[in-house]
Amino acid sequence: MAESWPTIDVHCHLATPSAGELLSPHGRPQDEPYIYFMGQDSLDQNKVMFPQIFDALTKPEARIEHMNEMGVDIQGLSTFVSEYGYWAPPEVGAEAARLQNDNLAQAVADRPSRFSAFGATVPLQDIDLAIAEMDRAVDELGFKGLQIGGTIAGRNLDEPGFRPFWRAVAAKGIPVILHPNGYEESHRFGEYFMTNCIGNPLETMVAVNRMIFSGLFEELPDLKLVLVHGGGYLPFYASRSDHTWEVRPETRVNIPDHPPSHYMKRLLYDTMVFQPLYLRHLVEVVGSDRVMAGTDFPFDMGDPDPMGLIDRTEGLTDADRIAMKGGNAARVFGL
C-alpha cells in the first residue's frame, strides 16, 4: 500500500507590501518587463483583479479557507515575484529581501501545520549579499529553499558571474524555485495578456535552455532546480533541443556527452499545465517522481483544483498520485 503524505502546494506566493514600498523609489518602468510591456487592457484588468486577491496575497490567515477548498494541507510559501527588486541598489535589495523572508518565516511560525517556507528571495544583484541572505534564511529562519527570477536585471543565469551563487546553492543542498517575472524581450506581447500567457513560460524555457547548454548541470549534477508552470515550454519540445544538439556542434561544446533532455530529467516541475493531457506528457518526459502539485495561488492564472488535475490524469498509479500530491515535495524540500 502506498505511503500517505499531506498534500503540498509548491507554487504559491505571499507578498510583503513594505518591501515593495522600500524598492519602488529606485525602480524605472523598464526594470519590470512583465508590467512594462503589458497592454492597457491588461493593466486595467489588474486593477479589478488585485483588490479581489489582496487579502489572500498579503495575509496568511486569509488563505486557509481557499487551501481547504483546494484540498491543500500545506502551502510551501514563496515570495511575490514583483518584489524581487534585482534592479535596486544592492543594500536596498538586501533589506527588501530580509523584510520578505522575515514575513514568510513569521507566517510559518504562526501556523506551522499549514505553511512551510519554500522560497526565500535573495538580492542577486550582489552575489556575496545573495549568499549571505541565503545562509540567514536557511540556517536562522528555517527556509527549505529559494525562489529566483529567470533573469537578473537583464543578466542571464548561465553567465559566469552567477557560478559562485550556483555552487553555494549546490553546497547548501537546497532547491531553487525558478519563477519568471515576465520576458525581457516582450515587445510583441502587449495585447491579450501575452506578457503572462506567453512571456512567463517562455522566460523559463529560455533561461533553463541556456543553463543546460552552458554546462551548469553538468558541473553541478546535484543542483535542485524547480520549474513552475510545468517548466514552461521546456519539456514539451525537448525533442527539438535534442535534435539541435545532435546536428549542431556549437551546442555540444559544454555538454558533449548528453543531450538536453538528459538534464531536463534531473530538474523538478510543478503541475501547473491545466489539462490532464499535458500533465500526462510531462510525466512521460521527466517521470512522476519529478512532478509536484502547484497552484500559483492566489492569482487568476492559477489552478484552483491541483489535486483534481492529478486525479483526472490517466496512466498514473495510486503511488504516483500520492507522490505528486505531496510525497515528492516532502522529499525535495526536506519536510
mmCIF file of C-alpha atoms in Angstrom:
data_model
loop_
_atom_site.group_PDB
_atom_site.id
_atom_site.type_symbol
_atom_site.label_atom_id
_atom_site.label_comp_id
_atom_site.label_asym_id
_atom_site.label_seq_id
_atom_site.Cartn_x
_atom_site.Cartn_y
_atom_site.Cartn_z
ATOM 1 C CA MET A 1 0.000 0.000 0.000
ATOM 2 C CA ALA A 2 1.327 3.456 -0.959
ATOM 3 C CA GLU A 3 2.533 5.641 1.885
ATOM 4 C CA SER A 4 0.285 8.602 2.656
ATOM 5 C CA TRP A 5 1.503 12.217 2.759
ATOM 6 C CA PRO A 6 -0.138 15.583 3.385
ATOM 7 C CA THR A 7 -0.983 17.407 0.176
ATOM 8 C CA ILE A 8 1.554 20.151 -0.529
ATOM 9 C CA ASP A 9 1.404 23.159 -2.863
ATOM 10 C CA VAL A 10 4.931 24.055 -4.016
ATOM 11 C CA HIS A 11 3.910 27.138 -6.022
ATOM 12 C CA CYS A 12 2.233 29.920 -4.064
ATOM 13 C CA HIS A 13 3.118 33.476 -3.145
ATOM 14 C CA LEU A 14 2.919 35.691 -0.080
ATOM 15 C CA ALA A 15 3.546 39.384 -0.684
ATOM 16 C CA THR A 16 5.267 41.836 1.667
ATOM 17 C CA PRO A 17 3.954 45.335 0.859
ATOM 18 C CA SER A 18 6.626 47.026 2.996
ATOM 19 C CA ALA A 19 9.299 45.541 0.734
ATOM 20 C CA GLY A 20 7.565 46.890 -2.337
ATOM 21 C CA GLU A 21 7.420 50.326 -0.749
ATOM 22 C CA LEU A 22 11.126 50.186 0.048
ATOM 23 C CA LEU A 23 12.040 49.191 -3.514
ATOM 24 C CA SER A 24 9.695 51.423 -5.515
ATOM 25 C CA PRO A 25 11.675 54.715 -5.336
ATOM 26 C CA HIS A 26 14.634 53.012 -7.002
ATOM 27 C CA GLY A 27 12.873 51.462 -9.986
ATOM 28 C CA ARG A 28 12.181 52.553 -13.552
ATOM 29 C CA PRO A 29 9.262 51.218 -15.606
ATOM 30 C CA GLN A 30 11.604 49.311 -17.928
ATOM 31 C CA ASP A 31 13.098 47.468 -14.950
ATOM 32 C CA GLU A 32 9.935 45.366 -14.664
ATOM 33 C CA PRO A 33 9.358 43.786 -18.096
ATOM 34 C CA TYR A 34 6.214 41.977 -17.005
ATOM 35 C CA ILE A 35 4.409 45.274 -16.418
ATOM 36 C CA TYR A 36 6.439 47.430 -18.803
ATOM 37 C CA PHE A 37 5.311 45.513 -21.890
ATOM 38 C CA MET A 38 1.753 44.879 -20.667
ATOM 39 C CA GLY A 39 -1.074 46.430 -22.679
ATOM 40 C CA GLN A 40 -3.508 48.890 -21.176
ATOM 41 C CA ASP A 41 -6.342 46.366 -21.370
ATOM 42 C CA SER A 42 -4.459 44.031 -19.034
ATOM 43 C CA LEU A 43 -3.325 46.855 -16.761
ATOM 44 C CA ASP A 44 -6.977 47.815 -16.400
ATOM 45 C CA GLN A 45 -7.973 44.228 -15.605
ATOM 46 C CA ASN A 46 -5.244 44.074 -12.951
ATOM 47 C CA LYS A 47 -6.972 46.964 -11.204
ATOM 48 C CA VAL A 48 -10.044 44.726 -10.975
ATOM 49 C CA MET A 49 -8.155 41.542 -10.056
ATOM 50 C CA PHE A 50 -5.703 42.738 -7.407
ATOM 51 C CA PRO A 51 -8.280 44.114 -4.935
ATOM 52 C CA GLN A 52 -10.050 40.745 -5.140
ATOM 53 C CA ILE A 53 -6.938 38.780 -4.167
ATOM 54 C CA PHE A 54 -5.155 41.339 -1.966
ATOM 55 C CA ASP A 55 -6.091 39.786 1.370
ATOM 56 C CA ALA A 56 -5.110 36.284 0.257
ATOM 57 C CA LEU A 57 -1.873 37.629 -1.256
ATOM 58 C CA THR A 58 -0.789 39.513 1.869
ATOM 59 C CA LYS A 59 -2.495 37.859 4.876
ATOM 60 C CA PRO A 60 -1.747 34.236 5.754
ATOM 61 C CA GLU A 61 -4.991 33.806 7.676
ATOM 62 C CA ALA A 62 -6.996 34.816 4.594
ATOM 63 C CA ARG A 63 -5.795 31.811 2.596
ATOM 64 C CA ILE A 64 -6.741 28.955 4.914
ATOM 65 C CA GLU A 65 -10.284 28.637 3.588
ATOM 66 C CA HIS A 66 -9.009 28.648 -0.008
ATOM 67 C CA MET A 67 -6.488 25.933 0.851
ATOM 68 C CA ASN A 68 -9.237 23.793 2.345
ATOM 69 C CA GLU A 69 -11.372 24.208 -0.779
ATOM 70 C CA MET A 70 -8.422 23.192 -2.993
ATOM 71 C CA GLY A 71 -7.538 20.192 -0.864
ATOM 72 C CA VAL A 72 -4.147 21.654 0.077
ATOM 73 C CA ASP A 73 -2.871 20.708 3.531
ATOM 74 C CA ILE A 74 0.381 22.696 3.382
ATOM 75 C CA GLN A 75 1.407 25.695 1.300
ATOM 76 C CA GLY A 76 5.109 25.998 0.598
ATOM 77 C CA LEU A 77 5.281 29.794 0.727
ATOM 78 C CA SER A 78 7.454 31.772 -1.675
ATOM 79 C CA THR A 79 7.902 35.492 -2.073
ATOM 80 C CA PHE A 80 5.986 37.667 -4.561
ATOM 81 C CA VAL A 81 7.924 37.949 -7.828
ATOM 82 C CA SER A 82 7.047 41.630 -8.268
ATOM 83 C CA GLU A 83 9.155 42.247 -5.153
ATOM 84 C CA TYR A 84 12.414 40.698 -6.418
ATOM 85 C CA GLY A 85 13.903 44.190 -6.880
ATOM 86 C CA TYR A 86 17.069 42.960 -8.630
ATOM 87 C CA TRP A 87 17.489 46.410 -10.194
ATOM 88 C CA ALA A 88 17.700 48.214 -6.821
ATOM 89 C CA PRO A 89 20.999 49.237 -5.187
ATOM 90 C CA PRO A 90 22.451 46.135 -3.511
ATOM 91 C CA GLU A 91 21.944 47.336 0.048
ATOM 92 C CA VAL A 92 18.295 48.210 -0.700
ATOM 93 C CA GLY A 93 17.758 44.864 -2.381
ATOM 94 C CA ALA A 94 19.264 43.094 0.614
ATOM 95 C CA GLU A 95 16.996 44.929 3.054
ATOM 96 C CA ALA A 96 13.929 44.209 0.917
ATOM 97 C CA ALA A 97 14.865 40.523 0.847
ATOM 98 C CA ARG A 98 15.202 40.488 4.631
ATOM 99 C CA LEU A 99 11.750 42.044 5.051
ATOM 100 C CA GLN A 100 10.171 39.460 2.761
ATOM 101 C CA ASN A 101 11.917 36.464 4.257
ATOM 102 C CA ASP A 102 11.147 37.567 7.802
ATOM 103 C CA ASN A 103 7.487 37.961 6.822
ATOM 104 C CA LEU A 104 7.252 34.447 5.385
ATOM 105 C CA ALA A 105 9.101 32.959 8.354
ATOM 106 C CA GLN A 106 6.602 34.600 10.719
ATOM 107 C CA ALA A 107 3.672 33.167 8.751
ATOM 108 C CA VAL A 108 5.163 29.701 9.154
ATOM 109 C CA ALA A 109 5.872 30.236 12.859
ATOM 110 C CA ASP A 110 2.252 31.289 13.399
ATOM 111 C CA ARG A 111 0.775 28.269 11.543
ATOM 112 C CA PRO A 112 3.414 25.553 11.213
ATOM 113 C CA SER A 113 0.823 22.891 10.422
ATOM 114 C CA ARG A 114 -0.396 24.753 7.303
ATOM 115 C CA PHE A 115 2.638 26.633 5.991
ATOM 116 C CA SER A 116 6.283 25.921 5.233
ATOM 117 C CA ALA A 117 8.895 28.363 3.897
ATOM 118 C CA PHE A 118 9.940 27.087 0.450
ATOM 119 C CA GLY A 119 11.102 30.151 -1.473
ATOM 120 C CA ALA A 120 13.264 32.819 0.157
ATOM 121 C CA THR A 121 14.287 35.715 -2.066
ATOM 122 C CA VAL A 122 17.926 36.846 -2.275
ATOM 123 C CA PRO A 123 19.493 40.038 -3.728
ATOM 124 C CA LEU A 124 21.169 38.541 -6.777
ATOM 125 C CA GLN A 125 22.451 41.932 -7.947
ATOM 126 C CA ASP A 126 25.261 41.226 -5.449
ATOM 127 C CA ILE A 127 26.376 37.589 -5.216
ATOM 128 C CA ASP A 128 28.022 37.942 -1.792
ATOM 129 C CA LEU A 129 24.892 39.538 -0.328
ATOM 130 C CA ALA A 130 22.726 36.889 -2.001
ATOM 131 C CA ILE A 131 24.727 34.042 -0.469
ATOM 132 C CA ALA A 132 24.672 35.744 2.937
ATOM 133 C CA GLU A 133 20.885 36.105 2.830
ATOM 134 C CA MET A 134 20.527 32.514 1.664
ATOM 135 C CA ASP A 135 22.547 31.375 4.674
ATOM 136 C CA ARG A 136 20.446 33.518 7.028
ATOM 137 C CA ALA A 137 17.149 32.371 5.536
ATOM 138 C CA VAL A 138 18.057 28.681 5.658
ATOM 139 C CA ASP A 139 20.151 28.492 8.833
ATOM 140 C CA GLU A 140 18.320 31.024 11.010
ATOM 141 C CA LEU A 141 14.781 31.262 9.597
ATOM 142 C CA GLY A 142 14.338 27.638 8.575
ATOM 143 C CA PHE A 143 13.662 28.118 4.872
ATOM 144 C CA LYS A 144 13.686 24.952 2.774
ATOM 145 C CA GLY A 145 14.726 26.654 -0.468
ATOM 146 C CA LEU A 146 14.978 29.816 -2.556
ATOM 147 C CA GLN A 147 12.921 31.468 -5.290
ATOM 148 C CA ILE A 148 14.609 33.495 -8.035
ATOM 149 C CA GLY A 149 13.700 35.075 -11.365
ATOM 150 C CA GLY A 150 14.658 33.887 -14.838
ATOM 151 C CA THR A 151 16.862 36.903 -15.491
ATOM 152 C CA ILE A 152 18.572 39.236 -13.044
ATOM 153 C CA ALA A 153 18.228 42.852 -14.216
ATOM 154 C CA GLY A 154 18.791 41.688 -17.779
ATOM 155 C CA ARG A 155 21.550 39.213 -16.964
ATOM 156 C CA ASN A 156 21.264 35.503 -17.783
ATOM 157 C CA LEU A 157 21.557 32.923 -15.031
ATOM 158 C CA ASP A 158 24.109 30.897 -17.002
ATOM 159 C CA GLU A 159 26.641 33.751 -17.054
ATOM 160 C CA PRO A 160 29.978 33.009 -15.330
ATOM 161 C CA GLY A 161 29.291 35.723 -12.764
ATOM 162 C CA PHE A 162 26.483 33.625 -11.259
ATOM 163 C CA ARG A 163 28.525 30.426 -10.947
ATOM 164 C CA PRO A 164 29.615 31.218 -7.363
ATOM 165 C CA PHE A 165 25.961 31.534 -6.403
ATOM 166 C CA TRP A 166 25.045 28.217 -8.006
ATOM 167 C CA ARG A 167 27.996 26.486 -6.358
ATOM 168 C CA ALA A 168 26.930 27.854 -2.967
ATOM 169 C CA VAL A 169 23.354 26.653 -3.551
ATOM 170 C CA ALA A 170 24.549 23.197 -4.559
ATOM 171 C CA ALA A 171 26.778 23.009 -1.486
ATOM 172 C CA LYS A 172 23.815 24.021 0.675
ATOM 173 C CA GLY A 173 21.761 21.213 -0.821
ATOM 174 C CA ILE A 174 18.564 23.264 -1.094
ATOM 175 C CA PRO A 175 16.149 23.509 -4.040
ATOM 176 C CA VAL A 176 15.736 26.728 -6.028
ATOM 177 C CA ILE A 177 12.342 27.609 -7.484
ATOM 178 C CA LEU A 178 12.775 29.471 -10.776
ATOM 179 C CA HIS A 179 9.761 31.760 -11.178
ATOM 180 C CA PRO A 180 9.773 34.257 -14.062
ATOM 181 C CA ASN A 181 8.658 37.863 -13.817
ATOM 182 C CA GLY A 182 7.916 38.408 -17.491
ATOM 183 C CA TYR A 183 10.152 38.011 -20.531
ATOM 184 C CA GLU A 184 12.853 40.610 -21.184
ATOM 185 C CA GLU A 185 12.111 40.804 -24.937
ATOM 186 C CA SER A 186 8.306 41.105 -24.838
ATOM 187 C CA HIS A 187 7.997 43.824 -27.484
ATOM 188 C CA ARG A 188 5.239 41.896 -29.300
ATOM 189 C CA PHE A 189 3.357 40.828 -26.168
ATOM 190 C CA GLY A 190 1.406 43.993 -25.351
ATOM 191 C CA GLU A 191 -2.067 42.771 -26.183
ATOM 192 C CA TYR A 192 -4.112 39.826 -24.932
ATOM 193 C CA PHE A 193 -2.178 39.389 -21.648
ATOM 194 C CA MET A 194 0.620 37.765 -23.629
ATOM 195 C CA THR A 195 3.210 39.136 -21.175
ATOM 196 C CA ASN A 196 1.925 36.427 -18.857
ATOM 197 C CA CYS A 197 0.316 33.821 -21.098
ATOM 198 C CA ILE A 198 3.374 33.503 -23.374
ATOM 199 C CA GLY A 199 6.036 35.590 -21.644
ATOM 200 C CA ASN A 200 6.334 33.750 -18.330
ATOM 201 C CA PRO A 201 6.629 30.198 -19.713
ATOM 202 C CA LEU A 202 8.928 31.466 -22.467
ATOM 203 C CA GLU A 203 11.222 33.087 -19.893
ATOM 204 C CA THR A 204 11.561 29.736 -18.135
ATOM 205 C CA MET A 205 12.319 27.910 -21.373
ATOM 206 C CA VAL A 206 14.981 30.401 -22.455
ATOM 207 C CA ALA A 207 16.626 30.616 -19.037
ATOM 208 C CA VAL A 208 16.842 26.861 -18.495
ATOM 209 C CA ASN A 209 17.899 26.057 -22.055
ATOM 210 C CA ARG A 210 20.800 28.450 -21.571
ATOM 211 C CA MET A 211 21.649 26.843 -18.243
ATOM 212 C CA ILE A 212 21.612 23.370 -19.815
ATOM 213 C CA PHE A 213 23.721 24.282 -22.858
ATOM 214 C CA SER A 214 26.160 26.250 -20.694
ATOM 215 C CA GLY A 215 27.054 23.068 -18.826
ATOM 216 C CA LEU A 216 25.751 24.278 -15.446
ATOM 217 C CA PHE A 217 24.009 20.988 -14.656
ATOM 218 C CA GLU A 218 26.993 19.024 -15.920
ATOM 219 C CA GLU A 219 29.211 20.933 -13.488
ATOM 220 C CA LEU A 220 26.678 20.699 -10.626
ATOM 221 C CA PRO A 221 24.740 17.460 -11.157
ATOM 222 C CA ASP A 222 23.075 17.605 -7.740
ATOM 223 C CA LEU A 223 21.617 21.097 -8.214
ATOM 224 C CA LYS A 224 17.887 21.053 -7.437
ATOM 225 C CA LEU A 225 16.019 23.430 -9.745
ATOM 226 C CA VAL A 226 12.208 23.597 -9.537
ATOM 227 C CA LEU A 227 10.404 24.920 -12.623
ATOM 228 C CA VAL A 228 6.904 26.319 -12.187
ATOM 229 C CA HIS A 229 4.173 26.396 -14.839
ATOM 230 C CA GLY A 230 5.142 22.823 -15.676
ATOM 231 C CA GLY A 231 8.569 24.006 -16.824
ATOM 232 C CA GLY A 232 7.121 26.453 -19.317
ATOM 233 C CA TYR A 233 7.635 25.181 -22.859
ATOM 234 C CA LEU A 234 10.886 23.394 -21.955
ATOM 235 C CA PRO A 235 9.737 19.771 -21.512
ATOM 236 C CA PHE A 236 7.068 19.967 -24.213
ATOM 237 C CA TYR A 237 9.532 20.454 -27.072
ATOM 238 C CA ALA A 238 12.510 18.602 -25.631
ATOM 239 C CA SER A 239 12.849 16.693 -28.892
ATOM 240 C CA ARG A 240 13.804 19.863 -30.782
ATOM 241 C CA SER A 241 16.509 20.688 -28.247
ATOM 242 C CA ASP A 242 17.848 17.158 -28.583
ATOM 243 C CA HIS A 243 17.811 17.326 -32.381
ATOM 244 C CA THR A 244 19.673 20.647 -32.254
ATOM 245 C CA TRP A 245 22.294 19.060 -30.015
ATOM 246 C CA GLU A 246 22.689 16.178 -32.475
ATOM 247 C CA VAL A 247 23.184 18.256 -35.619
ATOM 248 C CA ARG A 248 24.842 21.488 -34.389
ATOM 249 C CA PRO A 249 28.335 21.086 -32.934
ATOM 250 C CA GLU A 250 28.256 24.520 -31.249
ATOM 251 C CA THR A 251 25.559 23.217 -28.899
ATOM 252 C CA ARG A 252 27.765 20.357 -27.695
ATOM 253 C CA VAL A 253 30.744 22.437 -26.540
ATOM 254 C CA ASN A 254 29.769 22.349 -22.845
ATOM 255 C CA ILE A 255 27.661 19.167 -22.877
ATOM 256 C CA PRO A 256 29.426 16.791 -25.282
ATOM 257 C CA ASP A 257 28.143 13.569 -23.728
ATOM 258 C CA HIS A 258 24.416 14.022 -23.090
ATOM 259 C CA PRO A 259 21.502 15.645 -24.976
ATOM 260 C CA PRO A 260 19.465 18.385 -23.281
ATOM 261 C CA SER A 261 16.640 16.026 -22.287
ATOM 262 C CA HIS A 262 19.139 14.164 -20.078
ATOM 263 C CA TYR A 263 19.387 17.265 -17.894
ATOM 264 C CA MET A 264 15.666 18.053 -18.087
ATOM 265 C CA LYS A 265 15.007 14.730 -16.373
ATOM 266 C CA ARG A 266 17.131 15.907 -13.423
ATOM 267 C CA LEU A 267 15.020 19.015 -12.861
ATOM 268 C CA LEU A 268 11.759 19.328 -10.930
ATOM 269 C CA TYR A 269 8.404 20.634 -12.113
ATOM 270 C CA ASP A 270 5.013 21.671 -10.799
ATOM 271 C CA THR A 271 1.657 20.521 -12.205
ATOM 272 C CA MET A 272 0.559 23.949 -13.485
ATOM 273 C CA VAL A 273 -0.363 22.842 -17.020
ATOM 274 C CA PHE A 274 -4.185 22.913 -16.590
ATOM 275 C CA GLN A 275 -5.071 19.757 -18.579
ATOM 276 C CA PRO A 276 -4.562 16.061 -17.846
ATOM 277 C CA LEU A 277 -3.230 15.566 -21.387
ATOM 278 C CA TYR A 278 -0.280 17.871 -20.738
ATOM 279 C CA LEU A 279 0.331 16.642 -17.226
ATOM 280 C CA ARG A 280 0.500 13.099 -18.604
ATOM 281 C CA HIS A 281 3.011 14.214 -21.231
ATOM 282 C CA LEU A 282 5.122 15.992 -18.608
ATOM 283 C CA VAL A 283 5.219 12.814 -16.526
ATOM 284 C CA GLU A 284 6.160 10.770 -19.595
ATOM 285 C CA VAL A 285 9.075 13.119 -20.353
ATOM 286 C CA VAL A 286 10.551 13.598 -16.857
ATOM 287 C CA GLY A 287 8.974 10.923 -14.623
ATOM 288 C CA SER A 288 6.321 11.129 -11.919
ATOM 289 C CA ASP A 289 8.993 11.468 -9.219
ATOM 290 C CA ARG A 290 9.981 14.888 -10.637
ATOM 291 C CA VAL A 291 6.487 16.462 -10.585
ATOM 292 C CA MET A 292 4.811 18.225 -7.631
ATOM 293 C CA ALA A 293 1.421 19.868 -7.124
ATOM 294 C CA GLY A 294 1.369 23.631 -7.671
ATOM 295 C CA THR A 295 -1.330 26.299 -7.859
ATOM 296 C CA ASP A 296 0.217 29.782 -8.385
ATOM 297 C CA PHE A 297 -2.037 30.904 -5.517
ATOM 298 C CA PRO A 298 -3.693 33.405 -5.270
ATOM 299 C CA PHE A 299 -3.593 34.631 -8.869
ATOM 300 C CA ASP A 300 -6.250 34.322 -11.550
ATOM 301 C CA MET A 301 -3.771 32.439 -13.746
ATOM 302 C CA GLY A 302 -3.504 29.734 -11.091
ATOM 303 C CA ASP A 303 -5.060 26.273 -10.895
ATOM 304 C CA PRO A 304 -7.914 26.117 -8.350
ATOM 305 C CA ASP A 305 -8.048 22.301 -8.385
ATOM 306 C CA PRO A 306 -4.492 20.919 -8.439
ATOM 307 C CA MET A 307 -5.326 17.634 -6.742
ATOM 308 C CA GLY A 308 -8.268 17.068 -9.081
ATOM 309 C CA LEU A 309 -5.953 17.577 -12.062
ATOM 310 C CA ILE A 310 -3.715 14.800 -10.770
ATOM 311 C CA ASP A 311 -6.716 12.547 -10.144
ATOM 312 C CA ARG A 312 -8.036 13.123 -13.691
ATOM 313 C CA THR A 313 -4.714 12.310 -15.357
ATOM 314 C CA GLU A 314 -4.784 8.842 -16.879
ATOM 315 C CA GLY A 315 -1.966 6.338 -16.653
ATOM 316 C CA LEU A 316 -0.832 7.211 -13.132
ATOM 317 C CA THR A 317 -0.667 4.669 -10.352
ATOM 318 C CA ASP A 318 -2.012 5.376 -6.886
ATOM 319 C CA ALA A 319 1.587 5.703 -5.709
ATOM 320 C CA ASP A 320 2.276 8.249 -8.484
ATOM 321 C CA ARG A 321 -0.689 10.351 -7.424
ATOM 322 C CA ILE A 322 0.218 10.294 -3.737
ATOM 323 C CA ALA A 323 3.798 11.252 -4.581
ATOM 324 C CA MET A 324 2.788 14.109 -6.883
ATOM 325 C CA LYS A 325 0.244 15.449 -4.383
ATOM 326 C CA GLY A 326 2.731 15.637 -1.527
ATOM 327 C CA GLY A 327 5.346 12.926 -1.226
ATOM 328 C CA ASN A 328 7.713 14.328 -3.844
ATOM 329 C CA ALA A 329 7.539 17.821 -2.320
ATOM 330 C CA ALA A 330 8.175 16.432 1.163
ATOM 331 C CA ARG A 331 11.284 14.690 -0.165
ATOM 332 C CA VAL A 332 12.604 17.571 -2.284
ATOM 333 C CA PHE A 333 12.045 20.258 0.356
ATOM 334 C CA GLY A 334 13.006 18.114 3.317
ATOM 335 C CA LEU A 335 9.753 18.202 5.269
#
